[in-house]
Short mmCIF file of C-alpha atoms in Angstrom, two decimals:
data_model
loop_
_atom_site.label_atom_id
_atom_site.label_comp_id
_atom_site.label_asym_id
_atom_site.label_seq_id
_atom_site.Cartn_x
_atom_site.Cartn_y
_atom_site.Cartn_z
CA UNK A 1 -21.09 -2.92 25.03
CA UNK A 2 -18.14 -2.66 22.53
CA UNK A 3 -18.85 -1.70 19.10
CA UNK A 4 -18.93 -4.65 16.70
CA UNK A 5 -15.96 -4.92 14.88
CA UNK A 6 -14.85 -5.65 10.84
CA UNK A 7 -12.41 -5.93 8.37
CA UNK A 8 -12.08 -4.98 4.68
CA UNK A 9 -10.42 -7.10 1.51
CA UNK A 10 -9.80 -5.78 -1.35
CA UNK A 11 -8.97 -8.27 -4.22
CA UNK A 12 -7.25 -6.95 -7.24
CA UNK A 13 -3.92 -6.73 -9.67
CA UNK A 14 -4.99 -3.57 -10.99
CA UNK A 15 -4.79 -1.63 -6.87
CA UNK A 16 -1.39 -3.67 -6.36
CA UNK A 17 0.16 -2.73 -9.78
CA UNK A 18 -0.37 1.00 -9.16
CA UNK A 19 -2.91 1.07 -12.08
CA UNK A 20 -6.08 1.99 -10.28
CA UNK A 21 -6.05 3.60 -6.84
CA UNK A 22 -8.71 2.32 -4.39
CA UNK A 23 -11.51 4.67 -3.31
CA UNK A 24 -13.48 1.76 -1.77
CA UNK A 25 -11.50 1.17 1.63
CA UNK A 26 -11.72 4.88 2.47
CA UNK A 27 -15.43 5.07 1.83
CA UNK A 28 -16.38 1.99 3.99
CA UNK A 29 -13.91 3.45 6.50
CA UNK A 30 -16.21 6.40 7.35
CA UNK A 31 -19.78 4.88 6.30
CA UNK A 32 -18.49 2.24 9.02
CA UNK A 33 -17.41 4.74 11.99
CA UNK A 34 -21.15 6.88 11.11
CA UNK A 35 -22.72 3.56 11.55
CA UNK A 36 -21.15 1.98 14.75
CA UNK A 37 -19.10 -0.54 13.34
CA UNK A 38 -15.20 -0.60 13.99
CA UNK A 39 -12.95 -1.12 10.88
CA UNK A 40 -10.11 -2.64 12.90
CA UNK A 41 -8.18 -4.19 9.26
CA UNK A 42 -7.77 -4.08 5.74
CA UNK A 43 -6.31 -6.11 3.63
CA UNK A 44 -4.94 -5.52 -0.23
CA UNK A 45 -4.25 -9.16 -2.07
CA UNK A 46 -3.87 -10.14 -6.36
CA UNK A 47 -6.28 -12.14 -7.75
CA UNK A 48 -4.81 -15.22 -6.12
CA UNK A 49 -6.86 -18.29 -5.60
CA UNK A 50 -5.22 -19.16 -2.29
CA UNK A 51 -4.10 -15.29 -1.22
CA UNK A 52 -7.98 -15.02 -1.30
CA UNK A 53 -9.35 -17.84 0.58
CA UNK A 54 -6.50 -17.38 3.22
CA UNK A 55 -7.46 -13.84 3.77
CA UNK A 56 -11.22 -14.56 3.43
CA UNK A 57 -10.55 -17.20 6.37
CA UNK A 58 -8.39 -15.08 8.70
CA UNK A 59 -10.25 -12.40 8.50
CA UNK A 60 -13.58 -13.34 8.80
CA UNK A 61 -13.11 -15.39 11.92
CA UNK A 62 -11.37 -12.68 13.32
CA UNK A 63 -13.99 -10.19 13.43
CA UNK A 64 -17.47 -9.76 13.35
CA UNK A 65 -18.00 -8.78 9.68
CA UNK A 66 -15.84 -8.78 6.57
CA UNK A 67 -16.23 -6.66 3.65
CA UNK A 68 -14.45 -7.59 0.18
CA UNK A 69 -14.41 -5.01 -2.48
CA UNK A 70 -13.80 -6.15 -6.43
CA UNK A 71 -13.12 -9.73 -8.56
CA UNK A 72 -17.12 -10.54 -9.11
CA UNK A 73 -16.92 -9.54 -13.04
CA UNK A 74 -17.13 -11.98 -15.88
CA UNK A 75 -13.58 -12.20 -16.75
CA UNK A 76 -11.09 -15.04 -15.71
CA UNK A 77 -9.35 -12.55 -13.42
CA UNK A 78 -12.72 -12.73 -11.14
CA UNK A 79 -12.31 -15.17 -8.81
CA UNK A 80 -13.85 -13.78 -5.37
CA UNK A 81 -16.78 -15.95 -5.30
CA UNK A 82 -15.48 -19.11 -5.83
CA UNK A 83 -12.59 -18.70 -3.21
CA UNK A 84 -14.89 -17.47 -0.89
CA UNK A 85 -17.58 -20.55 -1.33
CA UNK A 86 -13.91 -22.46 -0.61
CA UNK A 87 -12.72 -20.69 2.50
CA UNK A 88 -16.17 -22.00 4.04
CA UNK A 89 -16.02 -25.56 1.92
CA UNK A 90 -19.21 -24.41 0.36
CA UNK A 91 -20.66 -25.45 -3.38
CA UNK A 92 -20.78 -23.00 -5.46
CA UNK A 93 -22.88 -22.75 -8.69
CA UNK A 94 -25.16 -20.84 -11.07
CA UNK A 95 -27.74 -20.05 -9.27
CA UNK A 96 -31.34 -19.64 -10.39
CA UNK A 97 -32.36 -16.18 -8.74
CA UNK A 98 -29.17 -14.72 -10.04
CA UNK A 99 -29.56 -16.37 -13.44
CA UNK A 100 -33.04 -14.71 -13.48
CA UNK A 101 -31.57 -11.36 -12.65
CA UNK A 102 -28.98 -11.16 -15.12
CA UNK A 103 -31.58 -12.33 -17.97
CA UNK A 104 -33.97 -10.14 -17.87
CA UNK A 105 -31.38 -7.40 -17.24
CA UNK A 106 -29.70 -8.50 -20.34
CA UNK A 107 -33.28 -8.87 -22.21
CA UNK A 108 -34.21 -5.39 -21.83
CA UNK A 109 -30.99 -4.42 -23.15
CA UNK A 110 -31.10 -7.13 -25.91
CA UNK A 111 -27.57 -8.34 -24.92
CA UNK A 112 -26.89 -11.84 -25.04
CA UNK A 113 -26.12 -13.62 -21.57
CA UNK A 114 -23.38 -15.33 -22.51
CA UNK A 115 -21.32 -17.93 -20.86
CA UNK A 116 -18.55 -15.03 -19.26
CA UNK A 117 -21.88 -13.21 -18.47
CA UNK A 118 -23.43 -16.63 -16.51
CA UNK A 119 -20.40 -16.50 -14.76
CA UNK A 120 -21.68 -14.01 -12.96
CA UNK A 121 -24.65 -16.11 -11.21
CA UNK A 122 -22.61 -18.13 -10.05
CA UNK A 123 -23.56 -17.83 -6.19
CA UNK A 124 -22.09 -20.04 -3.04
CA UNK A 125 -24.46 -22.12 -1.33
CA UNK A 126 -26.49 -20.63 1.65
CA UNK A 127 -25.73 -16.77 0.58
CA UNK A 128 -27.96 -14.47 0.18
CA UNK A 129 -27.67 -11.81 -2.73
CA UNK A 130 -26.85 -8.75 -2.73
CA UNK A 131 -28.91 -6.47 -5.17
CA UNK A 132 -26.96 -4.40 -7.88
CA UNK A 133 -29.67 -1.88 -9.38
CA UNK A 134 -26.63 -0.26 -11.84
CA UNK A 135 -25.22 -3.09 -13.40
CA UNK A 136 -27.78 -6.43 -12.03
CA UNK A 137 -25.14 -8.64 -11.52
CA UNK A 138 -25.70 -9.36 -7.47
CA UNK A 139 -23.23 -9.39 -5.03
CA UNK A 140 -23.87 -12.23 -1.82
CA UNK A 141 -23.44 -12.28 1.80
CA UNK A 142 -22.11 -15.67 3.23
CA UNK A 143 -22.05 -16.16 6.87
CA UNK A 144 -20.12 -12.99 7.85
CA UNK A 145 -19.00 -11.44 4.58
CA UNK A 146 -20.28 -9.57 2.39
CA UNK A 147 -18.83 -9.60 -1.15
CA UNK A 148 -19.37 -6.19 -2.86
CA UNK A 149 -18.10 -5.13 -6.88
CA UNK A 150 -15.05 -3.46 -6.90
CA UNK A 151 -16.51 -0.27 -9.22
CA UNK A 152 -17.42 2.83 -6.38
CA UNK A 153 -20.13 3.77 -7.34
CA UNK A 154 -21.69 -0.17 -7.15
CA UNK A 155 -19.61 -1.25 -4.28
CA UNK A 156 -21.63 2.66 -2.70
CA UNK A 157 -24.88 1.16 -3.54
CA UNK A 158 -24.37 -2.36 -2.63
CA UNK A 159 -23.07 -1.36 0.72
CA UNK A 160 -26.40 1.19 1.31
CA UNK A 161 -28.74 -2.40 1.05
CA UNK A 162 -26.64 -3.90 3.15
CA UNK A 163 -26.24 -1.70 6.36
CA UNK A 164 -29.51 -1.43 7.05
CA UNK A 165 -29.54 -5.11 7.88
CA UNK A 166 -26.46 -5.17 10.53
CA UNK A 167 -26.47 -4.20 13.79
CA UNK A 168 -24.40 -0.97 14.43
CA UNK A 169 -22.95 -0.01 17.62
CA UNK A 170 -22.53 3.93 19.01
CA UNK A 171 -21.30 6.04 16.21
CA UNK A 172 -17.99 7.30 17.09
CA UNK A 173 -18.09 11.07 17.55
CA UNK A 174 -14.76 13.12 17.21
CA UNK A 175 -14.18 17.13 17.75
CA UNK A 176 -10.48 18.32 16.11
CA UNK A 177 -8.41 21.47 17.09
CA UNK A 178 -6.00 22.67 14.83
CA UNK A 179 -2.84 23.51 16.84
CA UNK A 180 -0.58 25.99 15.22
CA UNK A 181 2.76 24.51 17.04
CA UNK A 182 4.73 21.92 16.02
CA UNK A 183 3.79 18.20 17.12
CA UNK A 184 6.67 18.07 19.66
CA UNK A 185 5.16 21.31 21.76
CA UNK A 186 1.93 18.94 21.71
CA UNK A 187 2.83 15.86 22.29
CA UNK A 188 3.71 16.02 26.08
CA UNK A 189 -0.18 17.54 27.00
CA UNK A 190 -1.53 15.21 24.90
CA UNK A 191 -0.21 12.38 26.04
CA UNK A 192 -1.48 13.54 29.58
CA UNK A 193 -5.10 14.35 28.42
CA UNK A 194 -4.70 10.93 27.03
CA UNK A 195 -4.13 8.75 30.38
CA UNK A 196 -6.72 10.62 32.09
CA UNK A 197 -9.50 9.97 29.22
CA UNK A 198 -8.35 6.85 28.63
CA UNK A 199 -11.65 5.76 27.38
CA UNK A 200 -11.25 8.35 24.56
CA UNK A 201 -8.91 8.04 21.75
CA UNK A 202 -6.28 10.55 21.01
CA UNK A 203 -4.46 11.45 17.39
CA UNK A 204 -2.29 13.72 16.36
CA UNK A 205 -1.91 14.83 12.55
CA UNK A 206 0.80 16.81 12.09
CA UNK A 207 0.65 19.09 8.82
CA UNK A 208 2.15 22.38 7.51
CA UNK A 209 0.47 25.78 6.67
CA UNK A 210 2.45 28.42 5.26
CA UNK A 211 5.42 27.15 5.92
CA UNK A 212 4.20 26.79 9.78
CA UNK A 213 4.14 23.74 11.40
CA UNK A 214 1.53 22.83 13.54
CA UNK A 215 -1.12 19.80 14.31
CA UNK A 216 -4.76 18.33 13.97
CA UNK A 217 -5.50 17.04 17.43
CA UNK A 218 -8.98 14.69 16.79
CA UNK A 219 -10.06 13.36 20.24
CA UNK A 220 -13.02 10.48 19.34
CA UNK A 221 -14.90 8.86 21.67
CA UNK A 222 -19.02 7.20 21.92
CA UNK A 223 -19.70 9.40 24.96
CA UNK A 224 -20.23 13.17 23.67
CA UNK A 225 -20.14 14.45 27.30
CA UNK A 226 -16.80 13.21 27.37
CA UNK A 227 -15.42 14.21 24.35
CA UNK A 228 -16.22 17.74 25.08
CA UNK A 229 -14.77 17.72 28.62
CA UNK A 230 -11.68 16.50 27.17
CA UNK A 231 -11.69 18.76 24.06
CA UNK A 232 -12.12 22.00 26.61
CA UNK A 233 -9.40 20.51 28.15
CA UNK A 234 -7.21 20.58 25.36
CA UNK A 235 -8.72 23.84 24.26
CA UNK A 236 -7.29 25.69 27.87
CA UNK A 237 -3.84 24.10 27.23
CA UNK A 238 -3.36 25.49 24.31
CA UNK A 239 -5.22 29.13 23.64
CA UNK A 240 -5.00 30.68 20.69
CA UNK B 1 14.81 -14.79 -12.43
CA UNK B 2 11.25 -13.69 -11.16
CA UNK B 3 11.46 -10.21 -9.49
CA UNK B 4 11.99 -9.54 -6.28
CA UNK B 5 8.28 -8.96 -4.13
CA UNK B 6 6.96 -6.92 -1.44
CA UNK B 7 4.38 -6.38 1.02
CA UNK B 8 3.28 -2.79 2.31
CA UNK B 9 1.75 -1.98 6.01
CA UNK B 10 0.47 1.68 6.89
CA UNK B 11 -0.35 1.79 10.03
CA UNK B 12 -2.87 4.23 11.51
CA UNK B 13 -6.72 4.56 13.46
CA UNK B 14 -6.79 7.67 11.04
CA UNK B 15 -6.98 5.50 7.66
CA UNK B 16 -9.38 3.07 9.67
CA UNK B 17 -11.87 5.69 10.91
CA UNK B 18 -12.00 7.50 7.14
CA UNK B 19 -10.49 10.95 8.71
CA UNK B 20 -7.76 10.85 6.38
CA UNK B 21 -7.78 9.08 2.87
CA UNK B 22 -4.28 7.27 2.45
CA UNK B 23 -2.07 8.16 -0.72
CA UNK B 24 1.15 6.05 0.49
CA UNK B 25 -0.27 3.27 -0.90
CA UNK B 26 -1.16 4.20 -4.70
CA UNK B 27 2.38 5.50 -4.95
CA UNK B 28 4.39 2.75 -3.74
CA UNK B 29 2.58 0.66 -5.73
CA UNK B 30 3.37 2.64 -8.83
CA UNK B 31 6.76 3.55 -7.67
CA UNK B 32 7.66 -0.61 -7.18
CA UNK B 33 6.27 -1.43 -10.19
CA UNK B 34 8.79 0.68 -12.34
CA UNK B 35 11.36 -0.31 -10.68
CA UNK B 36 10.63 -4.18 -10.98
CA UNK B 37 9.86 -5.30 -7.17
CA UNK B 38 6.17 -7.02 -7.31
CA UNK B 39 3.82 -5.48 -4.57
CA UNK B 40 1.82 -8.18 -3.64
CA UNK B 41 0.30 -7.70 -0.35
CA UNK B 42 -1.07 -4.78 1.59
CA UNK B 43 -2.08 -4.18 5.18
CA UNK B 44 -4.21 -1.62 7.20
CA UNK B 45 -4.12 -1.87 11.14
CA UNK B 46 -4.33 0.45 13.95
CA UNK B 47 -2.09 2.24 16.56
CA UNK B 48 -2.20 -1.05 18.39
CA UNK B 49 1.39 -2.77 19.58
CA UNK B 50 0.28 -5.98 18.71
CA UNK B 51 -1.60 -5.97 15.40
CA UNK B 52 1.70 -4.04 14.29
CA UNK B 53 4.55 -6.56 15.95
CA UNK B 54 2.16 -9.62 14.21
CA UNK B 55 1.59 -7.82 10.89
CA UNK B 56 5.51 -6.64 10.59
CA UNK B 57 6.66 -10.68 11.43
CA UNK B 58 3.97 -12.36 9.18
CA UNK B 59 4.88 -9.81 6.44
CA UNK B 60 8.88 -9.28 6.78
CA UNK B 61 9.18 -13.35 6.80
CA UNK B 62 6.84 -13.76 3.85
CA UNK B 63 8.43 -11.05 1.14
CA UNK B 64 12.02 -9.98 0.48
CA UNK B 65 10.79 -6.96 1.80
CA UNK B 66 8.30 -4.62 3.62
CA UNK B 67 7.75 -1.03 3.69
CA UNK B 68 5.96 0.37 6.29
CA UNK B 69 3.89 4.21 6.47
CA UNK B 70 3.44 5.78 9.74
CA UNK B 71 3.60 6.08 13.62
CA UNK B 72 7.10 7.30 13.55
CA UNK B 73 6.02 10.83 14.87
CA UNK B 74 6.62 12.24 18.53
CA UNK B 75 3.26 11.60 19.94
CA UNK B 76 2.03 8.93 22.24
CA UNK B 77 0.10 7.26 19.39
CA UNK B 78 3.18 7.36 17.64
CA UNK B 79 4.06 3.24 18.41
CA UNK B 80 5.75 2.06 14.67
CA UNK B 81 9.37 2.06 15.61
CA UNK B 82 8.93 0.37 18.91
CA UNK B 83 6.73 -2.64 17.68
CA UNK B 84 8.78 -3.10 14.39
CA UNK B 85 12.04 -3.45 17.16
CA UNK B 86 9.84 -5.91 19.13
CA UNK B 87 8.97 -7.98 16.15
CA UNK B 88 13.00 -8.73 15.56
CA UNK B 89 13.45 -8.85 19.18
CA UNK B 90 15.73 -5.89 18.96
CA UNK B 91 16.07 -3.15 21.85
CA UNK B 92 15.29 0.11 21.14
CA UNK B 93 16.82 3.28 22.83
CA UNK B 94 17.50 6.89 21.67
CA UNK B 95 20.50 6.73 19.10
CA UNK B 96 23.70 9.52 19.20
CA UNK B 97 23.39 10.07 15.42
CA UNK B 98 19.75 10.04 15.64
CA UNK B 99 19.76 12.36 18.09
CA UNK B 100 22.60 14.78 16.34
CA UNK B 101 20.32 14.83 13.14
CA UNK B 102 17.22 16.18 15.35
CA UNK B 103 19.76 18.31 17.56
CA UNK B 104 21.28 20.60 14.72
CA UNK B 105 17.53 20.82 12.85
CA UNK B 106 15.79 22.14 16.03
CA UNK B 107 18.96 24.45 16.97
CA UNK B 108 18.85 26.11 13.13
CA UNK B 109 14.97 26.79 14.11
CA UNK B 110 15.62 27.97 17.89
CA UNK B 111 13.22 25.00 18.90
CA UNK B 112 13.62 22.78 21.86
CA UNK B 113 14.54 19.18 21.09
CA UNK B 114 12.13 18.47 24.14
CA UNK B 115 11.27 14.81 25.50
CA UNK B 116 8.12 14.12 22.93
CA UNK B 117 10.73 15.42 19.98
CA UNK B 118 13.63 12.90 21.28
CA UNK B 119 10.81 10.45 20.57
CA UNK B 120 11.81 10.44 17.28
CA UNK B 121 15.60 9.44 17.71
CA UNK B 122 14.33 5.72 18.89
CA UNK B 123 16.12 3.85 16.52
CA UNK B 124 16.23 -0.25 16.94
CA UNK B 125 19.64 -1.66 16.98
CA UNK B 126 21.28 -2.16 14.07
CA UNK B 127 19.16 -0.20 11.77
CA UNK B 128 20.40 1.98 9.00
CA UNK B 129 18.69 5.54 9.27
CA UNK B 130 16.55 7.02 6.23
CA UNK B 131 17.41 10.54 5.05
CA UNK B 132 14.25 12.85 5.86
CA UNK B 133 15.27 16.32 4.21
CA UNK B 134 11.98 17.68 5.17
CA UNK B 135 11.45 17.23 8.80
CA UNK B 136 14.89 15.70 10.00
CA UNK B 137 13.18 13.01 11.93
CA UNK B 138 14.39 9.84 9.85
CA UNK B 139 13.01 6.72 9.12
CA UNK B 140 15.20 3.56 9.33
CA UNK B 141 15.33 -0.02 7.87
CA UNK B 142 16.02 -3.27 10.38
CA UNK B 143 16.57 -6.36 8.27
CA UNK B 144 14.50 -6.54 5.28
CA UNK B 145 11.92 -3.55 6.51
CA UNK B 146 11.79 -0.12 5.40
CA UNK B 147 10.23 2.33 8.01
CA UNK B 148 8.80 5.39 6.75
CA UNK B 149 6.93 8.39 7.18
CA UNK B 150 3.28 8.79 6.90
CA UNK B 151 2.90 12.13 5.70
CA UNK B 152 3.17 11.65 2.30
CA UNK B 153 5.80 14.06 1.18
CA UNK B 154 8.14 12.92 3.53
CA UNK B 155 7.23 8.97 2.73
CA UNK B 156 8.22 9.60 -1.17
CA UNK B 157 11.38 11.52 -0.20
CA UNK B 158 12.61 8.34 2.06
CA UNK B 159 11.41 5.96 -0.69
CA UNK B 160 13.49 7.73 -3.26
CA UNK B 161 16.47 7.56 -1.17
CA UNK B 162 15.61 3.95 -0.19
CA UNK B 163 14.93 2.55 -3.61
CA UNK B 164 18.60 3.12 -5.82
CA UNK B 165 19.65 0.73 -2.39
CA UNK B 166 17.66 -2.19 -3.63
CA UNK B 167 17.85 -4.91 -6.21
CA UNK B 168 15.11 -4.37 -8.51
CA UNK B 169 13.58 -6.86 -11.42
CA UNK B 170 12.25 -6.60 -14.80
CA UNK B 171 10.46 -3.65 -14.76
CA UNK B 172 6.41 -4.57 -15.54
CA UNK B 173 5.59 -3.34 -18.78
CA UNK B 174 1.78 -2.91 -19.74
CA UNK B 175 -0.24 -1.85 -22.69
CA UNK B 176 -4.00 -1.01 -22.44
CA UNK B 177 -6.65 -1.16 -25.07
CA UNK B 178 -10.27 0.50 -24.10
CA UNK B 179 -12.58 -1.92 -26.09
CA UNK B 180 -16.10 -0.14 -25.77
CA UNK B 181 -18.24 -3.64 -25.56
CA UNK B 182 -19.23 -4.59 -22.33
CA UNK B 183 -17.58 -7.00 -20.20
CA UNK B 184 -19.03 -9.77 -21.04
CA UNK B 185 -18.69 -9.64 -24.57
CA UNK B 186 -14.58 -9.43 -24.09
CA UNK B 187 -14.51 -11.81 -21.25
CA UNK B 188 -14.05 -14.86 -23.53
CA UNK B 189 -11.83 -13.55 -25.91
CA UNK B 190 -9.62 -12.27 -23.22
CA UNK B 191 -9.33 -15.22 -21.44
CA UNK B 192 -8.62 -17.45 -24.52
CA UNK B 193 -5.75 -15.26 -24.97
CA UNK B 194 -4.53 -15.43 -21.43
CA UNK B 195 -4.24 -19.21 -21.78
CA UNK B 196 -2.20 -19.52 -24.87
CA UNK B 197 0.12 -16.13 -23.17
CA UNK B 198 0.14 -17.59 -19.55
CA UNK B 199 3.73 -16.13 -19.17
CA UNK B 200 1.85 -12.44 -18.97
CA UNK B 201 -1.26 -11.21 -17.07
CA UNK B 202 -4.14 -10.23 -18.46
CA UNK B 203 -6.90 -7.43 -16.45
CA UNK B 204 -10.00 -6.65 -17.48
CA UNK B 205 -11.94 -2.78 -15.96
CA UNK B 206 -15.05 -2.16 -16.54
CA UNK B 207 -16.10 1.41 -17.17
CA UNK B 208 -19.14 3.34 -18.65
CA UNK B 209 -18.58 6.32 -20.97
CA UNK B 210 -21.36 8.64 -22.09
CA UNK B 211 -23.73 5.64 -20.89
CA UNK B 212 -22.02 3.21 -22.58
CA UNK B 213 -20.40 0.09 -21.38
CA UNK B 214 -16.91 -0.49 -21.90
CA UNK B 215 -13.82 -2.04 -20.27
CA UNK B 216 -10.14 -1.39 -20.48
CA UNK B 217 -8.50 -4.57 -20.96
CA UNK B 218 -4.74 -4.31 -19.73
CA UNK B 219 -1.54 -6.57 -20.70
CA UNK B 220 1.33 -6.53 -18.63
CA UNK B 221 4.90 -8.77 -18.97
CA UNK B 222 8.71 -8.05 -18.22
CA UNK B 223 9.06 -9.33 -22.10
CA UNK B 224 8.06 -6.45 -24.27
CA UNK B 225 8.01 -8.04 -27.62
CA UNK B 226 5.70 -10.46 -25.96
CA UNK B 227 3.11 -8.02 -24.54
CA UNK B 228 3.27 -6.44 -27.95
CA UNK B 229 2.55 -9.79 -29.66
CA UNK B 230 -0.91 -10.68 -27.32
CA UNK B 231 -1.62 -6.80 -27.68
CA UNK B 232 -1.90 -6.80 -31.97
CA UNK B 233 -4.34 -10.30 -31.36
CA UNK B 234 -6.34 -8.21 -29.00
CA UNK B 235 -6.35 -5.57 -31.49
CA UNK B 236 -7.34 -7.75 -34.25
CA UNK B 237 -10.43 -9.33 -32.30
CA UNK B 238 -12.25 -6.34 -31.17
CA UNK B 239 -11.48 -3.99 -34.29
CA UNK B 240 -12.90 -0.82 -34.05
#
């Protein structure tokens, strides 16, 4: 059975501008390959009202899961939730478990929970939350996506509640060589290995060393037994 | 006259599976920015001829241009030049000055230009090659799309040579103030001020310093006496 599949959004001006460079899309890229789960598309939009909710709808009929990353805070540039309630032409409003989170997060603290601060319970219909033990403030899966803070280390934690409750596939395994030639000596064996283990995939990274060109050949694959026949393969071909 | 805008697609199973972490991304972003062309969209797909073909049409027809990272390389995975041909239904054959540029680089190195290497002189009709000083192969642009290396040295050597070629806007100015209240504190403020200075945009990033919450709250504009002018009423309601 194939893997399930997913896709990634990540909402912000900030990653678009140049100002802040993602970390989340390559973190979810390898917690999802350990798990099973195929990250097949990501997707970088603004905080746009109808950039989101066309990307929320695309994507999350395209695949089996959608992760979003970012655009839950308090401030009028955070406008995930509400286009995400529209691309499913759900309600969305404060809701009374996430009010009840936030205030007696903000009680301990003795902060106020202000309007911009209610914002932040504001919840679609039908989704269930997410739970944020750094900063309280929940994040929600609806239907098929799961919408996750943009800050790493929440976005980290969020995502380690949520796994646990999907359904992962065979964790892709992968073996590299390090070829010390340059990718043009490699590509023609490669390219052969690669039509007769055709249900392995084949990359080629080329990279430099001391002025020396050569390649990172990864061969991946969900059947170990296979992966090695192919990486001994590769290994004869090319002796050190 | 609003500036001109752009959408970026790398291209590659090794971003998706979280082997390699892309950097193309966070400097085109940055590099754009300066130079006044608004980045507003970003894709991720895989080695897969039709998730590129679709992503190159949907993005070429939708910004005044698109700049792509990756799959230009000699190996069989190696599927950007073919697919971004396909999208403009353009054929796609080895070119003479293509070829000449990868003839005299592997001659001076007493390499074969074998069949994997002439790969890399697949150029789609009526492109314009990119200079690539570090690895000869070159990049090209077809209509409004720049295609581009994926390592990132070479991609920020073709992008400076692309870049002087192109009309450019008002570059973005910004000014940043690091107001250590939490979010929600500065969330009203904030977006009282983005109302009444709707001609700039206003971003608010949440941080925590020494345990204590705090967000930078960014300003950005092409008119600099204006940014300056929402920046001193920021500075006047959260003085420190």
């Amino acid at each position: 059975m194939p893997n399930p599949t997913a896709a990634m959004l990540v909402i912000g001006d900030e990653i678009l501008s140049g100002r802040t460079r993602d970390a989340n899309m390559h973190y979810l890229a390898k917690e999802l390959t350990n798990f099973g789960i195929d990250l097949k598309e990501v997707r970088v939009v603004s905080d746009d009202a109808d950039a989101i909710t066309e990307a929320v709808k695309t994507l999350s009929s395209a695949y089996d899961h959608l992760f979003t990353s970012g655009g839950i805070g308090p401030t009028h540039d955070d406008i995930t939730a509400d286009n995400v309630a529209r691309a499913f032409g759900k309600n969305i409003d404060v809701r009374d478990d996430a009010r009840a989170i936030l205030q007696a997060h903000y009680d301990r603290q003795g902060i106020e929970l202000n309007k911009a601060r209610l914002r932040m319970a504001r919840i679609p219909e039908g989704a269930t939350l997410i739970d944020n033990p750094i900063s309280a403030a929940p994040g929600f899966t609806l239907e098929n996506v799961h919408v996750m803070a943009g800050v790493p280390k929440i976005f980290e934690t969020m995502l380690a509640s949520i796994l646990p409750t999907l359904t992962g596939g065979a964790p892709i395994l992968s073996q590299s060589l390090a070829i010390m030639r340059g990718e043009g000596d490699i590509a023609g064996p490669v390219r052969d290995l690669s039509e007769r283990y055709s249900d392995l995939s084949f990359g080629s990274y080329p990279f430099q060393r001391n002025g020396v060109f050569g390649a990172q050949v990864v061969i991946r694959g969900s059947d170990g037994a296979r992966v090695d026949a192919a990486m001994s393969e590769l290994c004869k071909a090319f002796p050190e």
